[in-house]
Structure formats: structure tokens, C-alpha cells
mmCIF file of C-alpha atoms in Angstrom:
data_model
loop_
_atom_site.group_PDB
_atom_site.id
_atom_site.type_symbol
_atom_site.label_atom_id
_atom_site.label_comp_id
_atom_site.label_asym_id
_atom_site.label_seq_id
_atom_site.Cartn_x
_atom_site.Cartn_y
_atom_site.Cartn_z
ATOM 1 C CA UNK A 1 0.000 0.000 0.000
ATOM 2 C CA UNK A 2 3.098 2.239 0.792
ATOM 3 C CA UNK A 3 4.152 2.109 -2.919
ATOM 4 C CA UNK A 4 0.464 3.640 -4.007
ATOM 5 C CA UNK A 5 1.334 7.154 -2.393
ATOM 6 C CA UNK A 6 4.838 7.456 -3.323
ATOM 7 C CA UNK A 7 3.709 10.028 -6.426
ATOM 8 C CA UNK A 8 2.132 12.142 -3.299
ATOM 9 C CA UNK A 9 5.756 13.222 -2.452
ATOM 10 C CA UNK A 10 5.702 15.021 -5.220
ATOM 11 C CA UNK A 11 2.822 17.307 -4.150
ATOM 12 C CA UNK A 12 4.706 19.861 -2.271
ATOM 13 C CA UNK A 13 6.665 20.716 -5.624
ATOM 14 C CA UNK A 14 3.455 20.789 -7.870
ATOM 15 C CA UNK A 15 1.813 23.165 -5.243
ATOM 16 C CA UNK A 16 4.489 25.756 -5.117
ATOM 17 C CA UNK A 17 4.832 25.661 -8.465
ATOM 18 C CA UNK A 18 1.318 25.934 -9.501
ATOM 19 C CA UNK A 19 1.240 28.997 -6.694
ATOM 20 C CA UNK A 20 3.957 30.279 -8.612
ATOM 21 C CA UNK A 21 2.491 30.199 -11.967
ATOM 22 C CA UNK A 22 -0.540 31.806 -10.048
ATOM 23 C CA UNK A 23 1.356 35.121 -9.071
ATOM 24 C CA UNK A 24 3.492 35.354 -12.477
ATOM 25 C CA UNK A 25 -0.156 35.126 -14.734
ATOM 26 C CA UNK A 26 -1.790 37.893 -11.890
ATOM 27 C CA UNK A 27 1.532 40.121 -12.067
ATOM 28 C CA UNK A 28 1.770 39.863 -16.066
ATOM 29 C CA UNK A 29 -2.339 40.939 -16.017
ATOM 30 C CA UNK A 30 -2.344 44.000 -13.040
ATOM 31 C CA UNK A 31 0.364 44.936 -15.417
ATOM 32 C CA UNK A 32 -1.278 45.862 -18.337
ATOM 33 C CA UNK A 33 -0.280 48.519 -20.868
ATOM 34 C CA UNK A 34 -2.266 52.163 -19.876
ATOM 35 C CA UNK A 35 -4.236 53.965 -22.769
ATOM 36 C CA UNK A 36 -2.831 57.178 -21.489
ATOM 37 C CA UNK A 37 -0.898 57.356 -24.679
ATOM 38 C CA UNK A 38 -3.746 56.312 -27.314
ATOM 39 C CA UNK A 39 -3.532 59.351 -29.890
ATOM 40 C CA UNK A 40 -6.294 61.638 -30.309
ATOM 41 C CA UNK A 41 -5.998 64.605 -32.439
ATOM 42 C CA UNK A 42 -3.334 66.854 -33.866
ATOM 43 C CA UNK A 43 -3.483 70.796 -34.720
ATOM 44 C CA UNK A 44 -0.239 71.811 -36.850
ATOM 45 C CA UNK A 45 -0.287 75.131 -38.407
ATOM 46 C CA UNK A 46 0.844 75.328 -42.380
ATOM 47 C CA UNK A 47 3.881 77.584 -41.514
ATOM 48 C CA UNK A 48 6.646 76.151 -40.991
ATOM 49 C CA UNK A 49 10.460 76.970 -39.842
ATOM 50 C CA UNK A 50 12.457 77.562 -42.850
ATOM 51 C CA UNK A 51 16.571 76.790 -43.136
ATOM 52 C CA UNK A 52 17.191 80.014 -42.547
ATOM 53 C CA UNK A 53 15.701 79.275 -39.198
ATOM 54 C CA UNK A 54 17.681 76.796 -37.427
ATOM 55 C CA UNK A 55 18.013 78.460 -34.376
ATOM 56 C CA UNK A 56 14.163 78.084 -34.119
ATOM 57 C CA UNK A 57 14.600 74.210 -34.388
ATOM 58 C CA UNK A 58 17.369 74.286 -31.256
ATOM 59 C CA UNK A 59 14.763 76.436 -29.149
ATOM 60 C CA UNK A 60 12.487 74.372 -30.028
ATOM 61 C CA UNK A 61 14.530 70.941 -29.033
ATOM 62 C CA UNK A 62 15.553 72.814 -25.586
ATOM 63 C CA UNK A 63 12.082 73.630 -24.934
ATOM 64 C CA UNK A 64 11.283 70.093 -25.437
ATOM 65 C CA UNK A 65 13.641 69.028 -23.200
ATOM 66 C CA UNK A 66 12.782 71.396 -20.189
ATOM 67 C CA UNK A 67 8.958 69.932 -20.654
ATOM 68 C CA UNK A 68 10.182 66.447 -20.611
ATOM 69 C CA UNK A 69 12.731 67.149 -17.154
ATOM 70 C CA UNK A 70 9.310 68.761 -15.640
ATOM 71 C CA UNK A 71 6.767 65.851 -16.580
ATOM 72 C CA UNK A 72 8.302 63.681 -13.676
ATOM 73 C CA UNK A 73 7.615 66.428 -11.003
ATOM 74 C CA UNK A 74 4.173 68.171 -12.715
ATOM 75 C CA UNK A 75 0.872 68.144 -13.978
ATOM 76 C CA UNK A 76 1.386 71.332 -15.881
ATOM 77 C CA UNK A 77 3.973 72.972 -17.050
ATOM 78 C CA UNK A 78 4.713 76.460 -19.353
ATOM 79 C CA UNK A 79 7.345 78.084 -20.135
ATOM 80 C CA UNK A 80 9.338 80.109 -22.738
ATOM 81 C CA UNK A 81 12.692 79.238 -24.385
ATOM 82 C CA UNK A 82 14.838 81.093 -26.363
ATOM 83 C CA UNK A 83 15.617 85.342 -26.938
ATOM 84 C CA UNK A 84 13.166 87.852 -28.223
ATOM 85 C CA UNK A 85 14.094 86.813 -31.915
ATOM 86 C CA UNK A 86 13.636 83.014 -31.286
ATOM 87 C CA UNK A 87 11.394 82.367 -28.641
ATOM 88 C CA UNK A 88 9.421 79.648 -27.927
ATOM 89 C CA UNK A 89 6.455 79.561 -25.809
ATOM 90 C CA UNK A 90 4.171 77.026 -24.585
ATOM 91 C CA UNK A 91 2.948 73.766 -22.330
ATOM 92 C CA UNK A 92 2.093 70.152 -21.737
ATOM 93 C CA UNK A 93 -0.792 69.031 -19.333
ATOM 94 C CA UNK A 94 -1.066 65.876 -17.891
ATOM 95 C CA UNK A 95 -4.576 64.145 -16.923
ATOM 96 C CA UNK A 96 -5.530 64.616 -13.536
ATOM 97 C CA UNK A 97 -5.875 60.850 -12.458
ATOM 98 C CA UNK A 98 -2.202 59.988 -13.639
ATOM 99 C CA UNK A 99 0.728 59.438 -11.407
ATOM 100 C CA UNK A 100 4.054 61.656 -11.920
ATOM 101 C CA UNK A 101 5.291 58.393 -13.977
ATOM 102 C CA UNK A 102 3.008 57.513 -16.670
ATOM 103 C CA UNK A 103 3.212 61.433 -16.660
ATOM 104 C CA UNK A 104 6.568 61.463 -17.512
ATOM 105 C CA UNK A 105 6.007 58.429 -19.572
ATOM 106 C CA UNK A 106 3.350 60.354 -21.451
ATOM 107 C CA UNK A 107 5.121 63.589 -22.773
ATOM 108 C CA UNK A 108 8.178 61.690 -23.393
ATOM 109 C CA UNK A 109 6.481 59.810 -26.291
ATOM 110 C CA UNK A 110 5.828 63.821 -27.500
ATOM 111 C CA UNK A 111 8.872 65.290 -29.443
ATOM 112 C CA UNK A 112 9.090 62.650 -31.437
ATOM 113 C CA UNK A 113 5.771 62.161 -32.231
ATOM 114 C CA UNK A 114 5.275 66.004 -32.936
ATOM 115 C CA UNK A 115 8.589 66.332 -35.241
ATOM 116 C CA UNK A 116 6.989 63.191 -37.599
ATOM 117 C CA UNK A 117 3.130 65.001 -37.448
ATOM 118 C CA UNK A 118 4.198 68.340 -37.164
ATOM 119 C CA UNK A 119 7.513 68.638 -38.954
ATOM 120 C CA UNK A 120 8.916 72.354 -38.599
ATOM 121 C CA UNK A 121 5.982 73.523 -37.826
ATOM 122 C CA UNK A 122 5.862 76.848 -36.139
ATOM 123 C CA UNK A 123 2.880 76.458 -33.752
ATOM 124 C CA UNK A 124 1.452 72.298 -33.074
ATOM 125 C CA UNK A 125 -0.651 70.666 -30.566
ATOM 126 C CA UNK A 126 -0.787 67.023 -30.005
ATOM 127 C CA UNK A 127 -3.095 65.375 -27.659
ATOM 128 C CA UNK A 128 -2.867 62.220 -26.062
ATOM 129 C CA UNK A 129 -5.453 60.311 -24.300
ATOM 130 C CA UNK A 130 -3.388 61.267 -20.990
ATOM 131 C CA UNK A 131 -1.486 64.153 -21.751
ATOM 132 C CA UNK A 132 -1.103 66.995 -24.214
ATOM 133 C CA UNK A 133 1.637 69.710 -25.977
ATOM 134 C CA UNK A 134 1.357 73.179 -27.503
ATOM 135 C CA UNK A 135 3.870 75.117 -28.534
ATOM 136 C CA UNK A 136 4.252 78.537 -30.956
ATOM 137 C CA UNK A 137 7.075 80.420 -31.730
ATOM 138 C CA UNK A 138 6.530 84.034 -30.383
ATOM 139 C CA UNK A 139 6.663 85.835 -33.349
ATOM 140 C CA UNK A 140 3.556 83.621 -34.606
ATOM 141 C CA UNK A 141 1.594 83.830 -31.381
ATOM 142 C CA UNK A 142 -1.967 84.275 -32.384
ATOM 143 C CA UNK A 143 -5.178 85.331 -30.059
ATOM 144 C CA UNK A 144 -7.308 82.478 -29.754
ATOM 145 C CA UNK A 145 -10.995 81.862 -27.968
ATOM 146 C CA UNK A 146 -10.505 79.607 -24.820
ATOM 147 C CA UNK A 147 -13.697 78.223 -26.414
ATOM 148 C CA UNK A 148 -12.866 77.267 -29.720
ATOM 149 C CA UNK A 149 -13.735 73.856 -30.713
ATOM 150 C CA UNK A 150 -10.694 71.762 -31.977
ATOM 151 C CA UNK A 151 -12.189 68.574 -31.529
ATOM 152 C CA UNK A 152 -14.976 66.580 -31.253
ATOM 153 C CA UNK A 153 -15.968 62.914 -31.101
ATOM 154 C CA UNK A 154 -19.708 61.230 -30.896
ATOM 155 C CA UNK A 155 -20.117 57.510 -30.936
ATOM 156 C CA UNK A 156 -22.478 56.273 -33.904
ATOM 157 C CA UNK A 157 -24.419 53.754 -31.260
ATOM 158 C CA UNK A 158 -26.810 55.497 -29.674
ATOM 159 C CA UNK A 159 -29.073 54.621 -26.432
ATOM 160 C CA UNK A 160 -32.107 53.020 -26.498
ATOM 161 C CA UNK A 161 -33.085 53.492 -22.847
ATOM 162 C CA UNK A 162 -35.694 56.408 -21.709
ATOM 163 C CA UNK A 163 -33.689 57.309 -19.201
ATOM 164 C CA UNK A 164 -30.162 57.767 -20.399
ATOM 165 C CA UNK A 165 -30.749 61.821 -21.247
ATOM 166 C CA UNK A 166 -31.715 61.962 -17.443
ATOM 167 C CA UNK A 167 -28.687 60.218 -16.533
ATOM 168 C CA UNK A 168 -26.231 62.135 -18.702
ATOM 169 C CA UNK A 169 -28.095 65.557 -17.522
ATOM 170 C CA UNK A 170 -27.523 64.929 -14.157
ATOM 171 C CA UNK A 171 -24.096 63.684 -14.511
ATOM 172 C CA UNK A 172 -23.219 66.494 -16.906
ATOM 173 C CA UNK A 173 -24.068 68.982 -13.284
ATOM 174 C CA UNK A 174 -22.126 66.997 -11.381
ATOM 175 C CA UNK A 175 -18.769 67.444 -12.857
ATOM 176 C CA UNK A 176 -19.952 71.265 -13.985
ATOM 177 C CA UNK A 177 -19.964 72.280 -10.269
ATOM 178 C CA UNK A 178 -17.284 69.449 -9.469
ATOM 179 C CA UNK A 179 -14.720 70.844 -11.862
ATOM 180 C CA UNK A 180 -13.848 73.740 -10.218
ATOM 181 C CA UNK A 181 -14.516 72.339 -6.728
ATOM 182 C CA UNK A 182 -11.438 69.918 -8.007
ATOM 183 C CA UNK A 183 -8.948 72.162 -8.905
ATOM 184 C CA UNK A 184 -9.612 72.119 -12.899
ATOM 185 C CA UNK A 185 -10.618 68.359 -12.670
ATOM 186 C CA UNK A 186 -13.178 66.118 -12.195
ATOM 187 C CA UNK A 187 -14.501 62.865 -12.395
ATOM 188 C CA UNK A 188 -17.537 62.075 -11.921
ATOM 189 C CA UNK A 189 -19.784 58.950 -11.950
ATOM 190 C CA UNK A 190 -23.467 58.589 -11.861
ATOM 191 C CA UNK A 191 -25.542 55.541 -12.208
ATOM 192 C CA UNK A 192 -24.405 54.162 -15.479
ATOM 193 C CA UNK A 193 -22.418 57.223 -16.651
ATOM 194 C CA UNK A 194 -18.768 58.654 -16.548
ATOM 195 C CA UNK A 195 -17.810 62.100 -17.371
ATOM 196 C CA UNK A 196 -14.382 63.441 -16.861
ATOM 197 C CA UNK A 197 -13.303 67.239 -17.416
ATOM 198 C CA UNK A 198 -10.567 69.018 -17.534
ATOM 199 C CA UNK A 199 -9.422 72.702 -17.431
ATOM 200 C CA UNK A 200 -5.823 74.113 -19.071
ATOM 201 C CA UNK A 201 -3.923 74.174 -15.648
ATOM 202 C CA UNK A 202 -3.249 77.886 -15.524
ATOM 203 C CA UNK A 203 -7.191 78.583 -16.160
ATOM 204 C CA UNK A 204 -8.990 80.342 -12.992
ATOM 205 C CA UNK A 205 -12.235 78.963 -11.404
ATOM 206 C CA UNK A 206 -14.265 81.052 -13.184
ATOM 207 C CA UNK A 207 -12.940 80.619 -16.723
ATOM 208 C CA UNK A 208 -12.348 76.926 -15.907
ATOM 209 C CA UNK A 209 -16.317 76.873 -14.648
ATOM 210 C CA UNK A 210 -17.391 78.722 -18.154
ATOM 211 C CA UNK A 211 -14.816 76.736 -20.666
ATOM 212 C CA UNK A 212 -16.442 72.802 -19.169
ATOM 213 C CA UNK A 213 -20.153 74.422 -19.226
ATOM 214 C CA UNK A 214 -19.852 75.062 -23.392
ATOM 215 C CA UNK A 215 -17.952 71.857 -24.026
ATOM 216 C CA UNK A 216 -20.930 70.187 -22.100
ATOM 217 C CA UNK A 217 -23.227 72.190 -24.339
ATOM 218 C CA UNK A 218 -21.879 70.883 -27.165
ATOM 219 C CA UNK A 219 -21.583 67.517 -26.435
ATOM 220 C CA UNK A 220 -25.571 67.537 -25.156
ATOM 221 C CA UNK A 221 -26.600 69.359 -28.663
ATOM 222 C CA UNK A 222 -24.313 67.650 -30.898
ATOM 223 C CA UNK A 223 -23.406 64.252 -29.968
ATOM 224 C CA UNK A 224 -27.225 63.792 -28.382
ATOM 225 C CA UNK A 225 -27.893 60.070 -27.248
ATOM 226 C CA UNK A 226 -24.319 58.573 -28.800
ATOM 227 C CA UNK A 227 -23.269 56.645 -25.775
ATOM 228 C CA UNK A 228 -20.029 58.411 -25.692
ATOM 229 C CA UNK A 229 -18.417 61.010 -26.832
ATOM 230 C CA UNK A 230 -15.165 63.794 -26.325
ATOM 231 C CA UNK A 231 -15.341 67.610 -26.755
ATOM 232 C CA UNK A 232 -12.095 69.431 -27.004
ATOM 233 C CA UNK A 233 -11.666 72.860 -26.627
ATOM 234 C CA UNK A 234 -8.975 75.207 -27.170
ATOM 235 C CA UNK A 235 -8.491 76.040 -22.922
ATOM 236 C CA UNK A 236 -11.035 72.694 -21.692
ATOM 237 C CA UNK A 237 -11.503 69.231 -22.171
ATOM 238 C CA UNK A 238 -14.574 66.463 -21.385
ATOM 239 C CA UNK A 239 -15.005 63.201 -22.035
ATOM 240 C CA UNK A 240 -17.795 61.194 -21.524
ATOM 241 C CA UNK A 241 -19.600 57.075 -21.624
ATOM 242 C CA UNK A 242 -22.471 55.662 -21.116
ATOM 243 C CA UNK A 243 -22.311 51.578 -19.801
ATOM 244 C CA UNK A 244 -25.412 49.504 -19.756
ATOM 245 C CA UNK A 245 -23.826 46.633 -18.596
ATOM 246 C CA UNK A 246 -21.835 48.958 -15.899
ATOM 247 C CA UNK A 247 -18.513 50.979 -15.701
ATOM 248 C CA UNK A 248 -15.611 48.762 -15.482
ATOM 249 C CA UNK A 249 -13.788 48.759 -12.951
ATOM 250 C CA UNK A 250 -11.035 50.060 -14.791
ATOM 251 C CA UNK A 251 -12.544 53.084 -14.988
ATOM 252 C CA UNK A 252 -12.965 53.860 -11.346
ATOM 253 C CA UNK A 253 -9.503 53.720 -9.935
ATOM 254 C CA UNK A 254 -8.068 57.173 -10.205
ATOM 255 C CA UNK A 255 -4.359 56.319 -10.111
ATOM 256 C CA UNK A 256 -3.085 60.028 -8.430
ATOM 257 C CA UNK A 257 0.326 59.081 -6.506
ATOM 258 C CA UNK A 258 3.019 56.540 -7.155
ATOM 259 C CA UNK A 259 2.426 53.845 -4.594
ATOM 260 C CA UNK A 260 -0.742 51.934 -5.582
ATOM 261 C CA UNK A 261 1.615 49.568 -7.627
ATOM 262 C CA UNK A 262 3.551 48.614 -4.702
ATOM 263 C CA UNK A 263 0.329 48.004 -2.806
ATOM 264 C CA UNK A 264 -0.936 45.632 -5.479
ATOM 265 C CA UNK A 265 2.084 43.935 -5.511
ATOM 266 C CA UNK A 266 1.848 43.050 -1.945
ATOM 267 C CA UNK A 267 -1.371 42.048 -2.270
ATOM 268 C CA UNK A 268 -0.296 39.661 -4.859
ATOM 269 C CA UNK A 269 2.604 38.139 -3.457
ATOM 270 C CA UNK A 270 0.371 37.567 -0.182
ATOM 271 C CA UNK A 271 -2.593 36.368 -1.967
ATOM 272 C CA UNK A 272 0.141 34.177 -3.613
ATOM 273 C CA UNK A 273 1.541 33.183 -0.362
ATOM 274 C CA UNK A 274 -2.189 31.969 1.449
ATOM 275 C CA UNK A 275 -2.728 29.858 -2.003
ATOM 276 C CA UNK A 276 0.348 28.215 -1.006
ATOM 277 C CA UNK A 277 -0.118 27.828 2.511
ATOM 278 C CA UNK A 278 -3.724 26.762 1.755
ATOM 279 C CA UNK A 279 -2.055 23.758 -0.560
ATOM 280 C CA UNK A 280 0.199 22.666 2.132
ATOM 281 C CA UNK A 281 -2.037 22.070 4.235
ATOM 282 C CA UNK A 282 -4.035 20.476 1.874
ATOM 283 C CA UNK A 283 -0.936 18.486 1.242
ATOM 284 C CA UNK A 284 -0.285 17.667 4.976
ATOM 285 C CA UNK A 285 -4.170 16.412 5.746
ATOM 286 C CA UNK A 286 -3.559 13.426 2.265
ATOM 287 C CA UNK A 287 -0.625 12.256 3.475
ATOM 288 C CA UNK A 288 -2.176 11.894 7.468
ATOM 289 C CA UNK A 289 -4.641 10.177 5.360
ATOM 290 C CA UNK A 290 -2.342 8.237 3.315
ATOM 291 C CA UNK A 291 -0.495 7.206 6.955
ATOM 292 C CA UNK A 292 -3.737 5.962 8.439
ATOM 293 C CA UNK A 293 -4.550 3.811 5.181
ATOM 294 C CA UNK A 294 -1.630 1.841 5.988
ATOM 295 C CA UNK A 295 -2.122 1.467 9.509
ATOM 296 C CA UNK A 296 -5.154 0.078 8.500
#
């Protein structure tokens, strides 16, 4: 009879190493690649810097670097680089709900990205799903309407429920009031809806409060029932979806400091650790088992 539970010595090995396999597969899925970098739009203007202009394109590479050093430590940066002849002006913006690294990961994927869409041009904007950069050299600066529209997205599938403009009404005055409340952003969930908005981060309450309310507008008179849509403006941005089935989860963990990784990862590693502590014991109660088969 002794001979039938010789295979259970290898139990202890199959455990840990099915534990194992356990953590690895969770790991390799909590660490799944963000959106914050899915592209959205791009604004370059015709003009562009000319040979003769060179010093332009160095500016324009130092001012890039100074946003880039900054990303790590800010939400929002501006500055100006360069002299009165060659100056460079401008910003990058990071979503609210990101942490100072996929910040930093963000605008880092910019220059490049800007110098293939945008190539010598004198004034660009590229937004990100998590981030954003504008830049114009001085001598180009134009006045612009914090209001002007220079995007817009509505989903073809519309809802079918009765209540959904009730729900989207209701959320859209919740993150109205809630944006300036929150410092220029706001997300905000209600029932079956998510709306996020966000204000350029050197735009006061007021402005802020003004720039959200005519993006909302718009998105109410233009995109209607679509069960989602985005509304850029020039100084604003909001973004909104409807989910019958639920918002994932995904969409409810606001992300805002650097830590929450290392807290999952404990959590994993224990939850790893009980699974094989569970399994030992499991392990321990066959072969007491196994022991009194014999005696028997």
C-alpha cells in the first residue's frame, strides 16, 4: 500500500509551483499597458520653420527638453525658451488621475511624435489620451478663444433606454460644479455614466467653470444620445460614456500618486503566499490520510 502514495511526495513541488504560476499570470495581467498614450488629435499650423531658421529648431529641441525634465515632477507645465528673436512659448498638461510616472512616460512619447506630425511647424498641438503639448514660436503667437472647438468625437451607437438623457443631464451637473470644486478636474460617476473634465492648468475657477459648461453644451446638442463622446476645446476638455452593462472597474480607480503599484504587488505576493499555505495544508491532511490507510 506504501508504494500507491509514493507520487504524493511530489505534491509539495506541484503546489508551489502551480502557486507560482498563479502570481506570475496575476503580475503579467495588473500589469497591463495604460491607454494614457492612445492618440487623439493633432493641430499643426501650415507655416513652418524655414533653413534660414535653425536656431528656431534648437529652441524648439531645448524647450522640449525642459517639458520632458518637468513631466516627472508636474501636472502642468509652461514656459518660454529662447531670446526675443527666437522664442518659444508654450505647455504640456497631464490628466488629472495619472501618477508623476506615466506622466513622464506620457510627454516623453511627445517630441518625437510632434517632429513626424508636425515637422517644422511653427505652432502644433498634439493630444494624447493622458497628456497633451502646444507650442508657438513668439513671433507667430496668435489670439485664440478659450472656447474654440478643436475637436470633437460622438459615438455612432446610440441609447435606447428612456432614461439615459436623465442620466447624462444629471451627470453632466455633477462634474460642472465638481470641476472647479477639483482644482480644474473632475470625475464624476453617476448611475451608469462617466464624465471626466478638464481645465488648461493655468485657467482660474471662473474661466475653468465657463470653458467645461460650453464643451458640455456641445456635447448635449451635438453628440445627443451617442453613448459616448469627447469635446475638445482650445483652454477645456470632457469626455464622456455611457455603460449599460456597468462601468468597469477600470474606470474607477483614479491612479493620483506613485504607490498603488507597490500596494498591489503586496497584495499579490500575499494572496500568492495563502494559495500556497492553503495547498500545504491540503498536502499535509492526504498524506495523514495516506499514513492511516496503511495502519489500517
Amino acid at each position: 500500500m506504501g508504494s500507491t502514495l509514493k507520487p504524493m511526495s511530489l505534491l509539495p513541488q506541484t503546489l508551489t509551483l502551480l502557486a507560482f504560476s498563479h502570481i506570475v499570470i496575476i503580475l503579467s495581467n495588473a500589469e497591463t499597458t495604460s491607454d494614457y498614450s492612445t492618440f487623439i488629435f493633432k493641430n499643426c499650423t501650415t507655416n513652418t520653420f524655414t533653413d534660414s531658421t535653425k536656431f528656431h529648431s534648437e529652441t524648439l529641441s531645448t524647450f522640449f527638453e525642459e517639458l520632458v525634465s518637468k513631466s516627472s515632477q508636474e501636472k502642468f507645465y509652461k514656459t518660454t525658451t529662447g531670446d526675443d528673436n527666437n522664442g518659444i512659448s508654450g505647455f504640456f498638461q497631464c490628466r488629472g488621475d495619472l501618477n508623476n510616472n506615466d506622466c513622464y512616460k506620457c510627454i516623453t512619447s511627445l517630441p518625437e511624435m510632434l517632429n513626424t506630425l508636425c515637422n517644422k511647424a511653427v505652432s502644433a498641438r498634439i493630444q494624447l489620451h493622458g497628456c497633451n503639448v502646444h507650442y508657438e514660436a513668439d513671433e507667430f503667437i496668435e489670439e485664440r478663444s478659450k472656447f474654440e472647438l478643436l475637436h470633437k468625437v460622438c459615438e455612432e451607437k446610440k441609447a435606447v433606454v428612456v432614461e439615459f438623457e436623465e442620466v447624462r443631464d444629471a451627470a453632466f451637473a455633477g462634474v460642472e460644479s465638481g470641476v472647479i470644486d477639483g482644482d480644474g478636474y473632475c470625475k464624476e460617476n453617476y448611475g451608469l455614466m462617466q464624465v471626466i473634465a478638464q481645465c488648461e492648468g493655468d485657467l482660474g475657477p471662473c474661466d475653468c467653470g465657463e470653458c467645461v459648461t460650453a464643451a458640455l453644451q456641445i456635447a448635449e446638442e451635438e453628440c445627443g444620445t451617442s453613448l459616448s463622446g469627447q469635446v475638445y476645446l482650445d483652454s477645456c476638455f470632457i469626455s464622456y460614456g455611457y455603460y449599460p452593462d456597468g462601468i468597469p472597474d477600470k474606470f474607477n480607480h483614479e491612479r493620483k500618486g506613485g504607490n498603488n503599484n507597490n500596494g498591489k504587488l503586496v497584495a499579490i505576493v500575499l494572496g500568492g503566499a495563502a494559495a500556497l499555505f492553503i495547498g500545504y495544508i491540503l498536502f499535509l491532511s492526504l498524506k495523514n490520510l495516506g499514513k492511516k490507510e496503511d495502519d489500517f
